[in-house]
mmCIF file with all atom_site columns, C-alpha atoms and ligand atoms in Angstrom:
data_model
loop_
_atom_site.group_PDB
_atom_site.id
_atom_site.type_symbol
_atom_site.label_atom_id
_atom_site.label_alt_id
_atom_site.label_comp_id
_atom_site.label_asym_id
_atom_site.label_entity_id
_atom_site.label_seq_id
_atom_site.pdbx_PDB_ins_code
_atom_site.Cartn_x
_atom_site.Cartn_y
_atom_site.Cartn_z
_atom_site.occupancy
_atom_site.B_iso_or_equiv
_atom_site.pdbx_formal_charge
_atom_site.auth_seq_id
_atom_site.auth_comp_id
_atom_site.auth_asym_id
_atom_site.auth_atom_id
_atom_site.pdbx_PDB_model_num
ATOM   1   C CA  . UNK M 1 1   ? -76.609 130.833 -47.045 1.00 46.00 ? 1   UNK M CA  1
ATOM   2   C CA  . UNK M 1 2   ? -75.175 130.243 -43.528 1.00 49.00 ? 2   UNK M CA  1
ATOM   3   C CA  . UNK M 1 3   ? -74.468 133.056 -41.033 1.00 50.00 ? 3   UNK M CA  1
ATOM   4   C CA  . UNK M 1 4   ? -70.741 132.303 -41.539 1.00 54.00 ? 4   UNK M CA  1
ATOM   5   C CA  . UNK M 1 5   ? -71.122 133.258 -45.209 1.00 52.00 ? 5   UNK M CA  1
ATOM   6   C CA  . UNK M 1 6   ? -72.768 136.564 -44.250 1.00 61.00 ? 6   UNK M CA  1
ATOM   7   C CA  . UNK M 1 7   ? -69.763 137.741 -42.230 1.00 75.00 ? 7   UNK M CA  1
ATOM   8   C CA  . UNK M 1 8   ? -67.904 140.811 -43.386 1.00 79.00 ? 8   UNK M CA  1
ATOM   9   C CA  . UNK M 1 9   ? -64.191 141.144 -42.772 1.00 92.00 ? 9   UNK M CA  1
ATOM   10  C CA  . UNK M 1 10  ? -63.054 144.275 -40.924 1.00 96.00 ? 10  UNK M CA  1
ATOM   11  C CA  . UNK M 1 11  ? -59.846 144.004 -42.977 1.00 97.00 ? 11  UNK M CA  1
ATOM   12  C CA  . UNK M 1 12  ? -58.899 141.948 -46.023 1.00 97.00 ? 12  UNK M CA  1
ATOM   13  C CA  . UNK M 1 13  ? -55.335 142.163 -47.261 1.00 97.00 ? 13  UNK M CA  1
ATOM   14  C CA  . UNK M 1 14  ? -52.669 140.439 -49.353 1.00 97.00 ? 14  UNK M CA  1
ATOM   15  C CA  . UNK M 1 15  ? -49.309 140.369 -47.549 1.00 96.00 ? 15  UNK M CA  1
ATOM   16  C CA  . UNK M 1 16  ? -46.013 140.855 -49.380 1.00 97.00 ? 16  UNK M CA  1
ATOM   17  C CA  . UNK M 1 17  ? -42.414 139.577 -49.141 1.00 97.00 ? 17  UNK M CA  1
ATOM   18  C CA  . UNK M 1 18  ? -41.523 142.614 -46.972 1.00 97.00 ? 18  UNK M CA  1
ATOM   19  C CA  . UNK M 1 19  ? -43.798 141.130 -44.285 1.00 96.00 ? 19  UNK M CA  1
ATOM   20  C CA  . UNK M 1 20  ? -41.930 137.809 -43.957 1.00 97.00 ? 20  UNK M CA  1
ATOM   21  C CA  . UNK M 1 21  ? -39.849 136.236 -41.207 1.00 97.00 ? 21  UNK M CA  1
ATOM   22  C CA  . UNK M 1 22  ? -36.570 134.332 -41.642 1.00 97.00 ? 22  UNK M CA  1
ATOM   23  C CA  . UNK M 1 23  ? -38.516 131.268 -42.868 1.00 95.00 ? 23  UNK M CA  1
ATOM   24  C CA  . UNK M 1 24  ? -40.136 133.200 -45.707 1.00 97.00 ? 24  UNK M CA  1
ATOM   25  C CA  . UNK M 1 25  ? -43.634 132.996 -44.194 1.00 97.00 ? 25  UNK M CA  1
ATOM   26  C CA  . UNK M 1 26  ? -45.513 135.993 -42.827 1.00 98.00 ? 26  UNK M CA  1
ATOM   27  C CA  . UNK M 1 27  ? -44.079 137.455 -39.591 1.00 98.00 ? 27  UNK M CA  1
ATOM   28  C CA  . UNK M 1 28  ? -46.435 136.936 -36.645 1.00 97.00 ? 28  UNK M CA  1
ATOM   29  C CA  . UNK M 1 29  ? -46.098 140.563 -35.540 1.00 97.00 ? 29  UNK M CA  1
ATOM   30  C CA  . UNK M 1 30  ? -47.610 141.696 -38.845 1.00 98.00 ? 30  UNK M CA  1
ATOM   31  C CA  . UNK M 1 31  ? -50.649 139.507 -38.211 1.00 98.00 ? 31  UNK M CA  1
ATOM   32  C CA  . UNK M 1 32  ? -50.880 140.832 -34.640 1.00 98.00 ? 32  UNK M CA  1
ATOM   33  C CA  . UNK M 1 33  ? -50.873 144.440 -35.821 1.00 98.00 ? 33  UNK M CA  1
ATOM   34  C CA  . UNK M 1 34  ? -53.706 143.692 -38.247 1.00 98.00 ? 34  UNK M CA  1
ATOM   35  C CA  . UNK M 1 35  ? -55.623 141.883 -35.490 1.00 98.00 ? 35  UNK M CA  1
ATOM   36  C CA  . UNK M 1 36  ? -55.290 145.043 -33.384 1.00 98.00 ? 36  UNK M CA  1
ATOM   37  C CA  . UNK M 1 37  ? -56.492 147.243 -36.266 1.00 98.00 ? 37  UNK M CA  1
ATOM   38  C CA  . UNK M 1 38  ? -59.401 144.934 -37.143 1.00 98.00 ? 38  UNK M CA  1
ATOM   39  C CA  . UNK M 1 39  ? -60.444 144.804 -33.489 1.00 98.00 ? 39  UNK M CA  1
ATOM   40  C CA  . UNK M 1 40  ? -60.358 148.600 -33.330 1.00 98.00 ? 40  UNK M CA  1
ATOM   41  C CA  . UNK M 1 41  ? -62.599 148.833 -36.406 1.00 97.00 ? 41  UNK M CA  1
ATOM   42  C CA  . UNK M 1 42  ? -65.140 146.654 -34.564 1.00 96.00 ? 42  UNK M CA  1
ATOM   43  C CA  . UNK M 1 43  ? -64.790 148.479 -31.225 1.00 97.00 ? 43  UNK M CA  1
ATOM   44  C CA  . UNK M 1 44  ? -65.262 151.867 -32.891 1.00 97.00 ? 44  UNK M CA  1
ATOM   45  C CA  . UNK M 1 45  ? -68.786 150.794 -33.835 1.00 96.00 ? 45  UNK M CA  1
ATOM   46  C CA  . UNK M 1 46  ? -69.648 151.239 -30.149 1.00 96.00 ? 46  UNK M CA  1
ATOM   47  C CA  . UNK M 1 47  ? -68.218 154.651 -29.327 1.00 97.00 ? 47  UNK M CA  1
ATOM   48  C CA  . UNK M 1 48  ? -67.174 157.925 -30.842 1.00 95.00 ? 48  UNK M CA  1
ATOM   49  C CA  . UNK M 1 49  ? -64.502 158.366 -28.176 1.00 96.00 ? 49  UNK M CA  1
ATOM   50  C CA  . UNK M 1 50  ? -60.834 157.660 -28.831 1.00 97.00 ? 50  UNK M CA  1
ATOM   51  C CA  . UNK M 1 51  ? -59.984 154.059 -27.933 1.00 98.00 ? 51  UNK M CA  1
ATOM   52  C CA  . UNK M 1 52  ? -56.843 152.247 -26.808 1.00 98.00 ? 52  UNK M CA  1
ATOM   53  C CA  . UNK M 1 53  ? -56.089 148.544 -26.643 1.00 98.00 ? 53  UNK M CA  1
ATOM   54  C CA  . UNK M 1 54  ? -55.855 147.353 -23.034 1.00 98.00 ? 54  UNK M CA  1
ATOM   55  C CA  . UNK M 1 55  ? -55.681 143.580 -23.565 1.00 98.00 ? 55  UNK M CA  1
ATOM   56  C CA  . UNK M 1 56  ? -55.096 140.979 -26.231 1.00 98.00 ? 56  UNK M CA  1
ATOM   57  C CA  . UNK M 1 57  ? -55.716 137.450 -25.005 1.00 95.00 ? 57  UNK M CA  1
ATOM   58  C CA  . UNK M 1 58  ? -53.624 134.419 -25.939 1.00 92.00 ? 58  UNK M CA  1
ATOM   59  C CA  . UNK M 1 59  ? -52.997 134.218 -29.676 1.00 95.00 ? 59  UNK M CA  1
ATOM   60  C CA  . UNK M 1 60  ? -52.043 130.851 -31.151 1.00 94.00 ? 60  UNK M CA  1
ATOM   61  C CA  . UNK M 1 61  ? -50.766 130.661 -34.706 1.00 96.00 ? 61  UNK M CA  1
ATOM   62  C CA  . UNK M 1 62  ? -52.170 127.353 -35.970 1.00 97.00 ? 62  UNK M CA  1
ATOM   63  C CA  . UNK M 1 63  ? -50.972 127.609 -39.569 1.00 95.00 ? 63  UNK M CA  1
ATOM   64  C CA  . UNK M 1 64  ? -48.403 129.768 -41.357 1.00 97.00 ? 64  UNK M CA  1
ATOM   65  C CA  . UNK M 1 65  ? -49.621 132.584 -43.587 1.00 97.00 ? 65  UNK M CA  1
ATOM   66  C CA  . UNK M 1 66  ? -47.960 132.592 -46.991 1.00 97.00 ? 66  UNK M CA  1
ATOM   67  C CA  . UNK M 1 67  ? -46.901 135.510 -49.194 1.00 97.00 ? 67  UNK M CA  1
ATOM   68  C CA  . UNK M 1 68  ? -49.656 136.471 -51.637 1.00 96.00 ? 68  UNK M CA  1
ATOM   69  C CA  . UNK M 1 69  ? -52.518 134.808 -49.764 1.00 96.00 ? 69  UNK M CA  1
ATOM   70  C CA  . UNK M 1 70  ? -55.719 136.766 -49.186 1.00 95.00 ? 70  UNK M CA  1
ATOM   71  C CA  . UNK M 1 71  ? -55.933 137.201 -45.391 1.00 97.00 ? 71  UNK M CA  1
ATOM   72  C CA  . UNK M 1 72  ? -59.299 138.139 -43.865 1.00 97.00 ? 72  UNK M CA  1
ATOM   73  C CA  . UNK M 1 73  ? -59.845 139.484 -40.348 1.00 98.00 ? 73  UNK M CA  1
ATOM   74  C CA  . UNK M 1 74  ? -63.462 138.822 -39.288 1.00 97.00 ? 74  UNK M CA  1
ATOM   75  C CA  . UNK M 1 75  ? -64.713 140.587 -36.172 1.00 97.00 ? 75  UNK M CA  1
ATOM   76  C CA  . UNK M 1 76  ? -67.612 140.419 -33.769 1.00 95.00 ? 76  UNK M CA  1
ATOM   77  C CA  . UNK M 1 77  ? -68.482 142.073 -30.463 1.00 96.00 ? 77  UNK M CA  1
ATOM   78  C CA  . UNK M 1 78  ? -68.201 139.861 -27.385 1.00 96.00 ? 78  UNK M CA  1
ATOM   79  C CA  . UNK M 1 79  ? -69.071 142.330 -24.618 1.00 97.00 ? 79  UNK M CA  1
ATOM   80  C CA  . UNK M 1 80  ? -69.900 146.007 -24.216 1.00 97.00 ? 80  UNK M CA  1
ATOM   81  C CA  . UNK M 1 81  ? -68.963 147.352 -20.782 1.00 98.00 ? 81  UNK M CA  1
ATOM   82  C CA  . UNK M 1 82  ? -69.031 150.800 -19.188 1.00 98.00 ? 82  UNK M CA  1
ATOM   83  C CA  . UNK M 1 83  ? -65.790 152.100 -20.687 1.00 98.00 ? 83  UNK M CA  1
ATOM   84  C CA  . UNK M 1 84  ? -64.617 148.993 -22.551 1.00 98.00 ? 84  UNK M CA  1
ATOM   85  C CA  . UNK M 1 85  ? -65.556 146.870 -25.541 1.00 98.00 ? 85  UNK M CA  1
ATOM   86  C CA  . UNK M 1 86  ? -64.353 143.293 -25.977 1.00 98.00 ? 86  UNK M CA  1
ATOM   87  C CA  . UNK M 1 87  ? -64.242 141.914 -29.508 1.00 97.00 ? 87  UNK M CA  1
ATOM   88  C CA  . UNK M 1 88  ? -63.149 138.713 -31.177 1.00 96.00 ? 88  UNK M CA  1
ATOM   89  C CA  . UNK M 1 89  ? -61.085 138.556 -34.360 1.00 97.00 ? 89  UNK M CA  1
ATOM   90  C CA  . UNK M 1 90  ? -60.911 135.441 -36.542 1.00 97.00 ? 90  UNK M CA  1
ATOM   91  C CA  . UNK M 1 91  ? -58.098 135.354 -39.088 1.00 98.00 ? 91  UNK M CA  1
ATOM   92  C CA  . UNK M 1 92  ? -58.592 133.223 -42.174 1.00 97.00 ? 92  UNK M CA  1
ATOM   93  C CA  . UNK M 1 93  ? -56.792 132.655 -45.440 1.00 97.00 ? 93  UNK M CA  1
ATOM   94  C CA  . UNK M 1 94  ? -58.355 131.411 -48.646 1.00 93.00 ? 94  UNK M CA  1
ATOM   95  C CA  . UNK M 1 95  ? -56.245 128.360 -49.505 1.00 94.00 ? 95  UNK M CA  1
ATOM   96  C CA  . UNK M 1 96  ? -56.850 125.540 -51.994 1.00 92.00 ? 96  UNK M CA  1
ATOM   97  C CA  . UNK M 1 97  ? -60.432 126.645 -52.494 1.00 91.00 ? 97  UNK M CA  1
ATOM   98  C CA  . UNK M 1 98  ? -61.431 126.892 -48.869 1.00 93.00 ? 98  UNK M CA  1
ATOM   99  C CA  . UNK M 1 99  ? -61.228 129.211 -45.861 1.00 93.00 ? 99  UNK M CA  1
ATOM   100 C CA  . UNK M 1 100 ? -58.579 128.123 -43.369 1.00 97.00 ? 100 UNK M CA  1
ATOM   101 C CA  . UNK M 1 101 ? -58.575 129.590 -39.839 1.00 97.00 ? 101 UNK M CA  1
ATOM   102 C CA  . UNK M 1 102 ? -54.963 130.513 -39.066 1.00 98.00 ? 102 UNK M CA  1
ATOM   103 C CA  . UNK M 1 103 ? -55.502 132.239 -35.744 1.00 98.00 ? 103 UNK M CA  1
ATOM   104 C CA  . UNK M 1 104 ? -58.030 134.021 -33.569 1.00 97.00 ? 104 UNK M CA  1
ATOM   105 C CA  . UNK M 1 105 ? -57.910 136.491 -30.719 1.00 97.00 ? 105 UNK M CA  1
ATOM   106 C CA  . UNK M 1 106 ? -60.001 138.335 -28.181 1.00 97.00 ? 106 UNK M CA  1
ATOM   107 C CA  . UNK M 1 107 ? -59.169 141.971 -27.501 1.00 98.00 ? 107 UNK M CA  1
ATOM   108 C CA  . UNK M 1 108 ? -60.448 144.626 -25.137 1.00 98.00 ? 108 UNK M CA  1
ATOM   109 C CA  . UNK M 1 109 ? -60.446 148.315 -26.024 1.00 98.00 ? 109 UNK M CA  1
ATOM   110 C CA  . UNK M 1 110 ? -61.070 151.161 -23.590 1.00 98.00 ? 110 UNK M CA  1
ATOM   111 C CA  . UNK M 1 111 ? -62.559 154.558 -24.454 1.00 98.00 ? 111 UNK M CA  1
ATOM   112 C CA  . UNK M 1 112 ? -60.314 157.318 -23.137 1.00 98.00 ? 112 UNK M CA  1
ATOM   113 C CA  . UNK M 1 113 ? -60.642 161.071 -22.685 1.00 97.00 ? 113 UNK M CA  1
ATOM   114 C CA  . UNK M 1 114 ? -58.089 163.674 -23.742 1.00 97.00 ? 114 UNK M CA  1
ATOM   115 C CA  . UNK M 1 115 ? -55.997 162.939 -20.638 1.00 98.00 ? 115 UNK M CA  1
ATOM   116 C CA  . UNK M 1 116 ? -55.956 159.215 -21.470 1.00 98.00 ? 116 UNK M CA  1
ATOM   117 C CA  . UNK M 1 117 ? -58.302 158.246 -18.626 1.00 98.00 ? 117 UNK M CA  1
ATOM   118 C CA  . UNK M 1 118 ? -61.131 155.722 -19.116 1.00 98.00 ? 118 UNK M CA  1
ATOM   119 C CA  . UNK M 1 119 ? -64.400 157.398 -20.041 1.00 98.00 ? 119 UNK M CA  1
ATOM   120 C CA  . UNK M 1 120 ? -67.893 156.038 -20.597 1.00 97.00 ? 120 UNK M CA  1
ATOM   121 C CA  . UNK M 1 121 ? -68.649 154.736 -24.083 1.00 97.00 ? 121 UNK M CA  1
ATOM   122 C CA  . UNK M 1 122 ? -70.623 157.219 -26.165 1.00 92.00 ? 122 UNK M CA  1
ATOM   123 C CA  . UNK M 1 123 ? -72.711 155.734 -28.928 1.00 88.00 ? 123 UNK M CA  1
ATOM   124 C CA  . UNK M 1 124 ? -71.200 156.033 -32.374 1.00 78.00 ? 124 UNK M CA  1
ATOM   125 C CA  . UNK M 1 125 ? -73.720 157.425 -34.866 1.00 69.00 ? 125 UNK M CA  1
HETATM 126 C C1  . LIG A 2 .   ? -56.431 151.409 -20.935 1.00 59.99 ? 227 LIG A C1  1
HETATM 127 C C2  . LIG A 2 .   ? -56.178 152.232 -19.691 1.00 59.99 ? 227 LIG A C2  1
HETATM 128 C C3  . LIG A 2 .   ? -56.591 153.687 -19.944 1.00 59.99 ? 227 LIG A C3  1
HETATM 129 C C4  . LIG A 2 .   ? -57.063 151.622 -18.596 1.00 59.99 ? 227 LIG A C4  1
HETATM 130 O O1  . LIG A 2 .   ? -56.815 152.314 -17.423 1.00 59.99 ? 227 LIG A O1  1
HETATM 131 P P1  . LIG A 2 .   ? -57.217 151.638 -16.002 1.00 59.99 ? 227 LIG A P1  1
HETATM 132 O O2  . LIG A 2 .   ? -56.979 152.658 -14.949 1.00 59.99 ? 227 LIG A O2  1
HETATM 133 O O3  . LIG A 2 .   ? -56.580 150.301 -15.889 1.00 59.99 ? 227 LIG A O3  1
HETATM 134 O O4  . LIG A 2 .   ? -58.779 151.487 -16.213 1.00 59.99 ? 227 LIG A O4  1
HETATM 135 P P2  . LIG A 2 .   ? -59.839 150.761 -15.307 1.00 59.99 ? 227 LIG A P2  1
HETATM 136 O O5  . LIG A 2 .   ? -59.242 149.840 -14.283 1.00 59.99 ? 227 LIG A O5  1
HETATM 137 O O6  . LIG A 2 .   ? -60.752 151.857 -14.807 1.00 59.99 ? 227 LIG A O6  1
HETATM 138 O O7  . LIG A 2 .   ? -60.625 149.858 -16.371 1.00 59.99 ? 227 LIG A O7  1
HETATM 139 C C5  . LIG A 2 .   ? -61.274 150.473 -17.480 1.00 59.99 ? 227 LIG A C5  1
HETATM 140 C C6  . LIG A 2 .   ? -61.952 149.379 -18.285 1.00 59.99 ? 227 LIG A C6  1
HETATM 141 O O8  . LIG A 2 .   ? -60.955 148.534 -18.845 1.00 59.99 ? 227 LIG A O8  1
HETATM 142 C C7  . LIG A 2 .   ? -61.203 147.175 -18.491 1.00 59.99 ? 227 LIG A C7  1
HETATM 143 N N1  . LIG A 2 .   ? -59.905 146.530 -18.295 1.00 59.99 ? 227 LIG A N1  1
HETATM 144 C C8  . LIG A 2 .   ? -58.850 147.000 -17.586 1.00 59.99 ? 227 LIG A C8  1
HETATM 145 N N2  . LIG A 2 .   ? -57.837 146.132 -17.653 1.00 59.99 ? 227 LIG A N2  1
HETATM 146 C C9  . LIG A 2 .   ? -58.270 145.086 -18.394 1.00 59.99 ? 227 LIG A C9  1
HETATM 147 C C10 . LIG A 2 .   ? -57.680 143.857 -18.798 1.00 59.99 ? 227 LIG A C10 1
HETATM 148 N N3  . LIG A 2 .   ? -56.429 143.525 -18.446 1.00 59.99 ? 227 LIG A N3  1
HETATM 149 N N4  . LIG A 2 .   ? -58.405 143.017 -19.565 1.00 59.99 ? 227 LIG A N4  1
HETATM 150 C C11 . LIG A 2 .   ? -59.664 143.342 -19.934 1.00 59.99 ? 227 LIG A C11 1
HETATM 151 N N5  . LIG A 2 .   ? -60.286 144.494 -19.584 1.00 59.99 ? 227 LIG A N5  1
HETATM 152 C C12 . LIG A 2 .   ? -59.582 145.353 -18.804 1.00 59.99 ? 227 LIG A C12 1
HETATM 153 C C13 . LIG A 2 .   ? -61.988 147.259 -17.163 1.00 59.99 ? 227 LIG A C13 1
HETATM 154 O O9  . LIG A 2 .   ? -62.743 146.082 -16.954 1.00 59.99 ? 227 LIG A O9  1
HETATM 155 C C14 . LIG A 2 .   ? -62.851 148.474 -17.440 1.00 59.99 ? 227 LIG A C14 1
HETATM 156 O O10 . LIG A 2 .   ? -63.968 148.124 -18.259 1.00 59.99 ? 227 LIG A O10 1
HETATM 157 P P3  . LIG A 2 .   ? -65.493 148.637 -17.976 1.00 59.99 ? 227 LIG A P3  1
HETATM 158 O O11 . LIG A 2 .   ? -65.418 150.113 -17.649 1.00 59.99 ? 227 LIG A O11 1
HETATM 159 O O12 . LIG A 2 .   ? -66.207 148.400 -19.274 1.00 59.99 ? 227 LIG A O12 1
HETATM 160 O O13 . LIG A 2 .   ? -66.002 147.825 -16.855 1.00 59.99 ? 227 LIG A O13 1
HETATM 161 C C15 . LIG A 2 .   ? -54.679 152.185 -19.242 1.00 59.99 ? 227 LIG A C15 1
HETATM 162 O O14 . LIG A 2 .   ? -54.380 150.890 -18.730 1.00 59.99 ? 227 LIG A O14 1
HETATM 163 C C16 . LIG A 2 .   ? -53.746 152.495 -20.392 1.00 59.99 ? 227 LIG A C16 1
HETATM 164 O O15 . LIG A 2 .   ? -53.596 153.665 -20.781 1.00 59.99 ? 227 LIG A O15 1
HETATM 165 N N6  . LIG A 2 .   ? -53.109 151.450 -20.981 1.00 59.99 ? 227 LIG A N6  1
HETATM 166 C C17 . LIG A 2 .   ? -52.260 151.655 -22.164 1.00 59.99 ? 227 LIG A C17 1
HETATM 167 C C18 . LIG A 2 .   ? -53.126 151.506 -23.432 1.00 59.99 ? 227 LIG A C18 1
HETATM 168 C C19 . LIG A 2 .   ? -52.282 151.634 -24.685 1.00 59.99 ? 227 LIG A C19 1
HETATM 169 O O16 . LIG A 2 .   ? -51.506 152.573 -24.825 1.00 59.99 ? 227 LIG A O16 1
HETATM 170 N N7  . LIG A 2 .   ? -52.454 150.694 -25.602 1.00 59.99 ? 227 LIG A N7  1
HETATM 171 C C20 . LIG A 2 .   ? -51.714 150.678 -26.837 1.00 59.99 ? 227 LIG A C20 1
HETATM 172 C C21 . LIG A 2 .   ? -50.693 149.597 -26.842 1.00 59.99 ? 227 LIG A C21 1
HETATM 173 S S1  . LIG A 2 .   ? -49.183 150.124 -26.129 1.00 59.99 ? 227 LIG A S1  1
#
């Protein structure tokens, strides 16, 4: 079994007609919101502090996502900083018997205190 096959998705979801754009395919903003959530799931592995998204790098939609497809958001940690965690999110659909990468993104999350100021990461248990 390859390391690719061992990956766990942070989120796996089937999207519905309510999530479509004017073309009847899935609205990009819906995918972006799930990318943000999946990235947060990964970042939270590194801190018990509250986190906020500070950056989402260029996102290119290579293929449309269709209603009813199983969409998986696979995550991994790219960098752990002082107050920030950078993660990557790969988005894939299972189509015609194979996994198809529809988009990918790199996001940075920052741990913040009660006042919303950056604070050092504290290990999540
Ligand atoms: C996130 C936030 C608290 C950072 O405040 P800041 O004063 O810019 O923080 P700093 O300059 O001290 O940087 C804090 C960390 O973020 C990282 N960072 C800041 N801007 C970044 C960027 N554009 N891209 C990547 N990392 C960034 C820094 O490298 C630093 O990481 P490190 O401590 O691991 O080295 C502030 O910008 C904020 O509140 N943004 C709004 C967040 C939000 O509400 N997101 C939801 C979407 S609206």
